Short mmCIF file of C-alpha atoms and ligand atoms in Angstrom, two decimals:
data_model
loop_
_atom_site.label_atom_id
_atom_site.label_comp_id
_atom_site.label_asym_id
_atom_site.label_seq_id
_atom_site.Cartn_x
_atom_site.Cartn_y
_atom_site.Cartn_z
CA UNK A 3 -215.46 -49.45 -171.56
CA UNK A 4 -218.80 -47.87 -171.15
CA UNK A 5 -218.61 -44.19 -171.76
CA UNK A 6 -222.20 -43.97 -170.28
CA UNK A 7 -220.38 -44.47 -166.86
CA UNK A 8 -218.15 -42.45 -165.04
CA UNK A 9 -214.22 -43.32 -164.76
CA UNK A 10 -213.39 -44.52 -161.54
CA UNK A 11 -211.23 -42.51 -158.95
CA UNK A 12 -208.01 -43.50 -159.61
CA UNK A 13 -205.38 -42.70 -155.76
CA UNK A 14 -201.83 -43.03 -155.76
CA UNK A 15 -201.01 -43.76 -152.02
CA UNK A 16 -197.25 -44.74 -151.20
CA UNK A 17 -196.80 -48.22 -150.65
CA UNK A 18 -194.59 -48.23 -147.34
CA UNK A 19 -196.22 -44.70 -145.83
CA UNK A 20 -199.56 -45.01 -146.25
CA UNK A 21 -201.36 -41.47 -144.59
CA UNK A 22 -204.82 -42.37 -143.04
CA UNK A 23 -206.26 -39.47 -143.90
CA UNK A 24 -205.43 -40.36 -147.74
CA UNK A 25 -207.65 -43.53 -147.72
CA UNK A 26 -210.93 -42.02 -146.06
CA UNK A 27 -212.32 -41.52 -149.53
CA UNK A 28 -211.98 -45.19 -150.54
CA UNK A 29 -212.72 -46.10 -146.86
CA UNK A 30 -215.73 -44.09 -146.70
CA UNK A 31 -216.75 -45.96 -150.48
CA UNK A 32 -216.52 -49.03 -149.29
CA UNK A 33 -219.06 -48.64 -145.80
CA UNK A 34 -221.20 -47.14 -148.01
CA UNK A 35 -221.61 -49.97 -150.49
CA UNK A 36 -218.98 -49.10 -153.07
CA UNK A 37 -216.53 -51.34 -155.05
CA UNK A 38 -212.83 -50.56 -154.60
CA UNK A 39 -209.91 -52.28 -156.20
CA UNK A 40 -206.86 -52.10 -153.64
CA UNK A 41 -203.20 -53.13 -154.10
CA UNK A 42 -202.58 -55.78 -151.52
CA UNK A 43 -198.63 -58.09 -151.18
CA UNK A 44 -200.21 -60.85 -153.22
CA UNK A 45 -202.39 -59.75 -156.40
CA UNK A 46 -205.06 -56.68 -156.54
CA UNK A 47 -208.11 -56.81 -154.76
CA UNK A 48 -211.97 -56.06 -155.68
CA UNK A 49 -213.11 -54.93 -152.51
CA UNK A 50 -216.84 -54.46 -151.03
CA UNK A 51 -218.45 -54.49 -147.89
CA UNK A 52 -218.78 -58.20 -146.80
CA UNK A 53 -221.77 -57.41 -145.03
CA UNK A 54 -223.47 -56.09 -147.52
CA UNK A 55 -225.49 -57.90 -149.79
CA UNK A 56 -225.81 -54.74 -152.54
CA UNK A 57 -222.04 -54.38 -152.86
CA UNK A 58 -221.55 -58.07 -152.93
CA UNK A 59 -223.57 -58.85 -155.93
CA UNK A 60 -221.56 -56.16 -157.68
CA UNK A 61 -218.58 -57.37 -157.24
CA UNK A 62 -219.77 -60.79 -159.02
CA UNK A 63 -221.12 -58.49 -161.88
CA UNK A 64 -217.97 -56.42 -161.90
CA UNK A 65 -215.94 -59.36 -162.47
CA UNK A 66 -218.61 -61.79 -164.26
CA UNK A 67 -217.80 -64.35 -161.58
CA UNK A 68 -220.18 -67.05 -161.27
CA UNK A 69 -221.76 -66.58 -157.52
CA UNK A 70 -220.91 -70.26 -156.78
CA UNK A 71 -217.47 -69.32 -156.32
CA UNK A 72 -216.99 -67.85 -153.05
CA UNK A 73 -214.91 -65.30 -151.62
CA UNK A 74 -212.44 -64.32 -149.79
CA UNK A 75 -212.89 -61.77 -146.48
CA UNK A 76 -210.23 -59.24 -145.38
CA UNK A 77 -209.80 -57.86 -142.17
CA UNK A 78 -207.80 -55.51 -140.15
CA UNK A 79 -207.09 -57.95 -136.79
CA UNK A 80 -207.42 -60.75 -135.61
CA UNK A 81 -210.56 -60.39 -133.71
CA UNK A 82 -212.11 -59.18 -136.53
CA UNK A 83 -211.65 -62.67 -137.94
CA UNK A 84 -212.53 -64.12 -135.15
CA UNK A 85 -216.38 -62.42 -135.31
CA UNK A 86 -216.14 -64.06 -138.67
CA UNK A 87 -215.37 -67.44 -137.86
CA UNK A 88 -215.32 -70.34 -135.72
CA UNK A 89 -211.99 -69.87 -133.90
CA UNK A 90 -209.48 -72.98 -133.16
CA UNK A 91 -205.55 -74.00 -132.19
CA UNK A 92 -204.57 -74.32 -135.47
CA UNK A 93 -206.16 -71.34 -136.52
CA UNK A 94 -204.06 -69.33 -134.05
CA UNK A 95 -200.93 -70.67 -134.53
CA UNK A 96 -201.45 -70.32 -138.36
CA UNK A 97 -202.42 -66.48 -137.62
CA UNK A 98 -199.44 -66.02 -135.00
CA UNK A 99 -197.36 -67.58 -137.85
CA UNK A 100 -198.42 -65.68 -141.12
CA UNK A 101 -200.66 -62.97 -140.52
CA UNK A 102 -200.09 -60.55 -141.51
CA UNK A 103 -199.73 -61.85 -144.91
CA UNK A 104 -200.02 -63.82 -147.82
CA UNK A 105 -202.39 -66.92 -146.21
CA UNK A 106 -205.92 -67.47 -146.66
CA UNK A 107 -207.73 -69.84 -143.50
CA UNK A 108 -210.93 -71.37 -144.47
CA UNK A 109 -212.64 -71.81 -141.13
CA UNK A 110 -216.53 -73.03 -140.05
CA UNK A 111 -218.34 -69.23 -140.70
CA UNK A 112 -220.40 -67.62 -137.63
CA UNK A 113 -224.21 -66.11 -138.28
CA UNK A 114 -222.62 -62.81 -139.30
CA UNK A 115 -221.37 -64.27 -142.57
CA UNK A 116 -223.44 -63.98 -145.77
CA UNK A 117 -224.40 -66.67 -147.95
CA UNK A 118 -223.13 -64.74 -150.55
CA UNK A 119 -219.59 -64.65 -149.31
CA UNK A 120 -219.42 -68.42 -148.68
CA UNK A 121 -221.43 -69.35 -151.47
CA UNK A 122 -223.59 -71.10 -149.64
CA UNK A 123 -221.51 -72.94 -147.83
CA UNK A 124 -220.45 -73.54 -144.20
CA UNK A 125 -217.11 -72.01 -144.17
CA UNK A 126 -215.51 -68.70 -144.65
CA UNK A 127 -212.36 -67.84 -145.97
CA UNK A 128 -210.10 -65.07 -143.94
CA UNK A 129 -207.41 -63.12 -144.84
CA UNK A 130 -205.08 -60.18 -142.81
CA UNK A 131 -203.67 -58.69 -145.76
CA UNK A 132 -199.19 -57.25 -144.88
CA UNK A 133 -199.82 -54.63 -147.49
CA UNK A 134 -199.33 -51.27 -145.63
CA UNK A 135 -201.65 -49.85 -147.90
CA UNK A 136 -204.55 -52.70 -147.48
CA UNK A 137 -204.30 -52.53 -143.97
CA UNK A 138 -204.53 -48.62 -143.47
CA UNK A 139 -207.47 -49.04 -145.67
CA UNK A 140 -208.97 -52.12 -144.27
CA UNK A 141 -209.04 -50.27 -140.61
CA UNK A 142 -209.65 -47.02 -142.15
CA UNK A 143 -213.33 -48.97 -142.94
CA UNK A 144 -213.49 -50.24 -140.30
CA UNK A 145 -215.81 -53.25 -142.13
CA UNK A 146 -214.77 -57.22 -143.29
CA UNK A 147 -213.99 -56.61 -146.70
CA UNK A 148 -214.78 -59.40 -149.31
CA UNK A 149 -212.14 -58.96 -152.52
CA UNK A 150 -211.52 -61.30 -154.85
CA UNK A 151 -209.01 -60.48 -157.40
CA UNK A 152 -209.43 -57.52 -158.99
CA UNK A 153 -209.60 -58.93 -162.66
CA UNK A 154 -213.05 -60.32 -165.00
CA UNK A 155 -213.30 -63.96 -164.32
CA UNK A 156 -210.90 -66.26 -165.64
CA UNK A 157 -208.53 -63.86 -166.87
CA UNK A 158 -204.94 -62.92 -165.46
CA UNK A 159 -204.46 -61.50 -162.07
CA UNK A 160 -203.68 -57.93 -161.67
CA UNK A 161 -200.70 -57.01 -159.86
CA UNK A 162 -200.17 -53.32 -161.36
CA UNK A 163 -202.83 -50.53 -161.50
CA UNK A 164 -202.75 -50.66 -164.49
CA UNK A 165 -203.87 -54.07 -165.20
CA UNK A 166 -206.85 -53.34 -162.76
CA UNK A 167 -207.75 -50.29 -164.72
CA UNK A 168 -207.49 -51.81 -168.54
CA UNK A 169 -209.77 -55.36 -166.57
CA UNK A 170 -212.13 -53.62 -165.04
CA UNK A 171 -212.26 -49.68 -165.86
CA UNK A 172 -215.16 -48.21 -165.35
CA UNK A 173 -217.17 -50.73 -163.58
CA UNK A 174 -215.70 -50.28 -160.16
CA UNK A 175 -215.67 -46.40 -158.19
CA UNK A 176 -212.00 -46.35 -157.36
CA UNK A 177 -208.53 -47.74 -157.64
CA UNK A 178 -206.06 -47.17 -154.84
CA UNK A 179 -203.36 -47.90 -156.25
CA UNK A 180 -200.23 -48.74 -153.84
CA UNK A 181 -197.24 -49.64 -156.56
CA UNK A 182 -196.65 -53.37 -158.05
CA UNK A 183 -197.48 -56.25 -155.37
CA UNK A 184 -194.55 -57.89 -153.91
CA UNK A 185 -195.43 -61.18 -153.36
CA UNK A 186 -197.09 -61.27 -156.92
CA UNK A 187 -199.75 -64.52 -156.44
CA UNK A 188 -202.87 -65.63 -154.88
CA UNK A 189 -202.58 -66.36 -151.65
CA UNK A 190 -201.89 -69.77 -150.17
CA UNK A 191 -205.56 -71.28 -149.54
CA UNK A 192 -205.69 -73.58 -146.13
CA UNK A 193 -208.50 -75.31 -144.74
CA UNK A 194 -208.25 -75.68 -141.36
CA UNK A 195 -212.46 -75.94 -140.78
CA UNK A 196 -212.33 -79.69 -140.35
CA UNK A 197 -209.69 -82.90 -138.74
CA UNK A 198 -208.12 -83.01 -141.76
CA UNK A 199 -205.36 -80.07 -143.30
CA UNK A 200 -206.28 -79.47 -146.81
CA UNK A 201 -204.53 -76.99 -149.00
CA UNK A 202 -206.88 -75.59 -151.53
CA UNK A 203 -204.95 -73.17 -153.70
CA UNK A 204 -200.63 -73.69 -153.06
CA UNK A 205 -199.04 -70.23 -152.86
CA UNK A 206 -196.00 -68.52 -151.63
CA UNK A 207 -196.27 -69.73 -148.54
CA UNK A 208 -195.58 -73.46 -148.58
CA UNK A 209 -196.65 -76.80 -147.27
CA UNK A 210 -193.55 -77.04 -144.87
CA UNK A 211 -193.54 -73.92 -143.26
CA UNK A 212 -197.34 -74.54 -142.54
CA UNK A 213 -196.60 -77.79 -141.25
CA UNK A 214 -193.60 -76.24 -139.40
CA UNK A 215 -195.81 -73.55 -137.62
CA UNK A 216 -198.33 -75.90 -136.70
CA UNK A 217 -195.77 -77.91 -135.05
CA UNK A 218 -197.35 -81.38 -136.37
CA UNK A 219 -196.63 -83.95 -139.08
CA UNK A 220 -199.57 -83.62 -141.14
CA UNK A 221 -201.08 -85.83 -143.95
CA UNK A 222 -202.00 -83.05 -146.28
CA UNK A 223 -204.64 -84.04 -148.02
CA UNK A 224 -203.89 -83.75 -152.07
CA UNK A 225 -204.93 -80.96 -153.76
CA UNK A 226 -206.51 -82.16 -156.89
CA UNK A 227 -208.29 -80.42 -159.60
CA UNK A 228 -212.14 -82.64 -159.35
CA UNK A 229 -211.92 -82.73 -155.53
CA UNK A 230 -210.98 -79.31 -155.20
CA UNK A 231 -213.04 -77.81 -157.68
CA UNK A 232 -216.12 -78.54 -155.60
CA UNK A 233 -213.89 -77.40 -152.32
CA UNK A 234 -212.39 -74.30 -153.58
CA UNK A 235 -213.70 -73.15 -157.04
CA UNK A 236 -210.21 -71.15 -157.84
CA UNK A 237 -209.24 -74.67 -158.65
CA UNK A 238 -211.05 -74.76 -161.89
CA UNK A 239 -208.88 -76.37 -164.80
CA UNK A 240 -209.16 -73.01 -166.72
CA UNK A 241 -208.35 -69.98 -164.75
CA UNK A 242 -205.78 -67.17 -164.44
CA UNK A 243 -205.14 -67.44 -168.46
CA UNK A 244 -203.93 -65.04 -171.01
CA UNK A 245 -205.68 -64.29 -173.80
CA UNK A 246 -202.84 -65.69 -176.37
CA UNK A 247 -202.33 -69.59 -176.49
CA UNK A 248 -199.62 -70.91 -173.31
CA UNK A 249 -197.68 -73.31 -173.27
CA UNK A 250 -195.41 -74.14 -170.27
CA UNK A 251 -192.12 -76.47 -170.30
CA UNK A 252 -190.86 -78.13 -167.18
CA UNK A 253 -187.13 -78.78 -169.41
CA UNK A 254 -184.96 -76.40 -171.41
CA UNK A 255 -184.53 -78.41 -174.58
CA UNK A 256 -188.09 -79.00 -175.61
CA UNK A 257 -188.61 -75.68 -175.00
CA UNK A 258 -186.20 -74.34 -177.09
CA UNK A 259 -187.24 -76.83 -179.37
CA UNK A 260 -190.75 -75.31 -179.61
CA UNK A 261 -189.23 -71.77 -180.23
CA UNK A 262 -187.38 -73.18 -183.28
CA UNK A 263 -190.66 -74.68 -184.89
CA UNK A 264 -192.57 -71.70 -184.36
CA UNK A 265 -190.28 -69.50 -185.50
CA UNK A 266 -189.80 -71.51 -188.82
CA UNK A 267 -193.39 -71.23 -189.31
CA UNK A 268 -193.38 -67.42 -188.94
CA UNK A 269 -195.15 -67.55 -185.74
CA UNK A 270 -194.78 -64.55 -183.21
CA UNK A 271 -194.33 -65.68 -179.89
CA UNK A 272 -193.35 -64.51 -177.01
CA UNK A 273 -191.13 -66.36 -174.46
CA UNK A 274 -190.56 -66.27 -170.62
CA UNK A 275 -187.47 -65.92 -170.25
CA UNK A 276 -187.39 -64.23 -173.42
CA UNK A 277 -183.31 -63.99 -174.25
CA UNK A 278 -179.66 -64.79 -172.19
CA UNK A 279 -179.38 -61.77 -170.45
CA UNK A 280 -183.51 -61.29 -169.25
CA UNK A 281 -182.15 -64.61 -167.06
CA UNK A 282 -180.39 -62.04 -164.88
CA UNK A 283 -182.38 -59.41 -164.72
CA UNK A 284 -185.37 -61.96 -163.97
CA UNK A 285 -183.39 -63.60 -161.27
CA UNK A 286 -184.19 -66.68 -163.32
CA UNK A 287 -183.43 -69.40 -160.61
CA UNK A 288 -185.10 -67.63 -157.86
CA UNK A 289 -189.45 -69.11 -157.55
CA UNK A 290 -189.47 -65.28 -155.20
CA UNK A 291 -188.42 -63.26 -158.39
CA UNK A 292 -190.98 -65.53 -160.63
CA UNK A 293 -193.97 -64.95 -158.62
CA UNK A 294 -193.27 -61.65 -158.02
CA UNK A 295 -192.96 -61.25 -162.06
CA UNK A 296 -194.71 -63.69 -163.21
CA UNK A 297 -198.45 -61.99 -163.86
CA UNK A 298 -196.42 -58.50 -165.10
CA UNK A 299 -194.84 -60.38 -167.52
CA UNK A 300 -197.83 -62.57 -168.90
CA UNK A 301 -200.15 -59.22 -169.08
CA UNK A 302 -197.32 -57.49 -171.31
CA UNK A 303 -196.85 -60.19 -173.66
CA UNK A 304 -200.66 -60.93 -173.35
CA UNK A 305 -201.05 -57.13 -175.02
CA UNK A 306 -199.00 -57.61 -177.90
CA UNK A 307 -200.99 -60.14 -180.66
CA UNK A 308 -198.94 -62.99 -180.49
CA UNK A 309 -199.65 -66.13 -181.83
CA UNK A 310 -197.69 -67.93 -178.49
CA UNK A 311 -196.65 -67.74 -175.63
CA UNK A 312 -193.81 -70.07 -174.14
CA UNK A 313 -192.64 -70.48 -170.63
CA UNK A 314 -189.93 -72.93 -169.41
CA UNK A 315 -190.50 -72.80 -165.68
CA UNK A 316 -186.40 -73.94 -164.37
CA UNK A 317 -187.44 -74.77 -160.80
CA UNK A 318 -189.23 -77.91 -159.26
CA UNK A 319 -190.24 -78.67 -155.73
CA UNK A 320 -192.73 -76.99 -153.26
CA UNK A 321 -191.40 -73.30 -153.88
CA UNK A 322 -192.36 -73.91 -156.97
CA UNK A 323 -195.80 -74.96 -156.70
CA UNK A 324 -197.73 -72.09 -156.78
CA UNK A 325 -196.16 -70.68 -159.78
CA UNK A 326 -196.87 -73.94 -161.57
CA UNK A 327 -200.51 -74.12 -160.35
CA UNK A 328 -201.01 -71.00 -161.97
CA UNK A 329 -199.26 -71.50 -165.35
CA UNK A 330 -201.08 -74.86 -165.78
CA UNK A 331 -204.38 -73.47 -165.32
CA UNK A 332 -203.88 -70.83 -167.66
CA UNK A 333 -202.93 -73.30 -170.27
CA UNK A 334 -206.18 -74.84 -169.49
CA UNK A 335 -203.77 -78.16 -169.07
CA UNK A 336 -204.57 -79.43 -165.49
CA UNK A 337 -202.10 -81.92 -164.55
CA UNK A 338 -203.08 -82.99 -161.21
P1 LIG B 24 -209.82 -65.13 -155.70
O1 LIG B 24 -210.99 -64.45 -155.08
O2 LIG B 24 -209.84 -65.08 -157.17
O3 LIG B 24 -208.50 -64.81 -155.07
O4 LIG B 24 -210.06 -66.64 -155.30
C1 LIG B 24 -210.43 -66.93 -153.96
C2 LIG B 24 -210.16 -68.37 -153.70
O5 LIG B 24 -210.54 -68.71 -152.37
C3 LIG B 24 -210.94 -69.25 -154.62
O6 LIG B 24 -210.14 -70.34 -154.97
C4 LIG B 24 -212.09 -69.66 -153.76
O7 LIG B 24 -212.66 -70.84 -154.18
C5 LIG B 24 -211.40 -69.81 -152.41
N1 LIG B 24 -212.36 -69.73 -151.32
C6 LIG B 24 -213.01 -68.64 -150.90
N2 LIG B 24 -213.86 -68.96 -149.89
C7 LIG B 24 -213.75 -70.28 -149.69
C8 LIG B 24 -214.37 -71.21 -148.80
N3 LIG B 24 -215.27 -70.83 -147.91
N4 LIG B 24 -214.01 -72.50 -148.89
C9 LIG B 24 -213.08 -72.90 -149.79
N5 LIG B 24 -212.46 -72.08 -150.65
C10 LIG B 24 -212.79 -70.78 -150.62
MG1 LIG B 25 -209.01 -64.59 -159.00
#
């Protein structure tokens, strides 16, 4: 941390019964060009005003994020998205579906969208966050707000406080911080800008129930790390990755057959699920409990100098797929 600059304001708010009054501080930050990190359902946020240019370059300083990787925009309502964005059917029944929630829809991007935000590009990604405490905030603004997660590039989402405040300290103004986030991932990234359905970033909320809201059989098109990349730069092989060496079994035995080699060579590692009973109290079959965990878990062991760290993922199959996204890019090990 810099001690040349000031600590941020750190607010408690309470998660279900957000007061408006409460966020006008951080509101008030953010219209006037400020950076604040809020708790949303899926990961942290670094917030700014999308439409303005000042705050948006910070948060790409803040977080060292290269400005080729665009970002996503939070509103309140759905007409604020719609001032945002080129509008269509599946758009709306995607919205009517999910929002307010844990889905991100990359549509074509109006004038009113900065380059900045899009990188560039034609399209703008738009999120209504279910967080009570986003939302107050979000309309408490009363501006888009562009927030990426509120971690330095590359490294592990935040879902506590905590994790915002030992990421990114001092370079942001405040912290509102609304309790550990529910859902616990990234959102689910869908493109709906263009014929085809493309899902850029898998999530908590899954291929089927997308399909099932939009009330069509659709040809998804696959989500693969070189295509994507270009499409949706969270795809990068190497992203949302501990510190300490991963690696991530699909199988019990191999797993605990890594644990035994390690441990014979004096290696300290640390293990998700780490013992018989943490199986319970991790609701180890459960891909709800595991997202919700998983990025608490990784930034605990992450702290302690370990030479390892070993995750056996127990579940296959879409509910799955978002957790395993995220585990094989922070082994650096893209698969697909
Ligand atoms: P993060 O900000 O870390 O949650 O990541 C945001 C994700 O949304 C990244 O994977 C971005 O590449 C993706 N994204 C943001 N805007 C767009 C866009 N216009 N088109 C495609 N992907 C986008
Ligand atoms: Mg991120």
């Amino acid at each position: 941390m810099d001690p040349e600059r000031p600590w941020p304001l750190i607010l408690t708010i309470d998660p279900d019964y957000p007061v408006p009054g409460e966020l006008e501080i951080p509101a008030k930050l953010l219209r006037g060009g400020g950076l604040v990190c809020f708790a949303t359902e899926t990961v942290y946020g670094l917030g700014a005003n999308a439409l303005d240019p000042t705050a948006l370059v910070r948060i790409f300083e803040a977080k060292g994020r290269p400005a080729s990787n665009p970002l996503i925009v939070h509103v309140a309502d759905v007409d604020a998205a719609k001032r945002l964005a080129i509008w269509n059917d599946r758009a709306e029944k995607l919205a009517f579906a999910f929002w307010p929630g844990p889905l991100t829809l990359v549509l074509p991007k109006t004038n009113c969208v900065l380059d900045l935000v899009t990188a560039g590009g034609p399209t703008v990604a738009l999120r209504i966050p279910s967080h009570p405490v986003a939302l107050a905030l979000l309309r408490q603004a009363n501006c888009p707000v562009a927030a990426p997660s509120a971690n330095r590039t590359n490294a592990l989402s935040p879902t506590l406080a905590s994790h915002v405040l030992s990421s990114l300290g001092n370079r942001v103004d405040c912290i509102v911080d609304g309790g550990p986030c529910k859902v616990g991932i990234e959102s689910t990234v869908v493109d709906v800008s263009g014929e085809r359905i493309q899902i850029l970033r898998p999530g908590h909320i899954t291929k089927s129930q997308i399909s099932q809201a939009l009330g069509e059989t659709i040809h998804f098109e696959g989500q693969t790390a070189k295509g994507g990349a270009a499409r949706s730069p969270g795809n990068m092989p190497l992203h949302y990755a501990p510190q300490t060496p991963m690696e991530v079994f699909l199988a019990e035995a191999p797993f605990r057959a890594k644990i035994a080699q390690l441990k014979a060579l004096d290696k300290r590692i640390g293990c998700l699920p780490d013992f018989e009973e943490n199986r319970v109290q991790f609701g180890f079959e459960n891909p709800w409990n595991w997202e919700q965990l998983l990025y608490q878990r990784l930034h605990a062991m992450d702290g302690l100098g370990l030479d390892f760290l070993l995750v056996w993922v127990p579940g296959h199959g879409e509910a799955w797929e978002g957790i395993l996204d995220r585990l094989r890019r922070g082994t650096g090990k893209c698969e697909n």
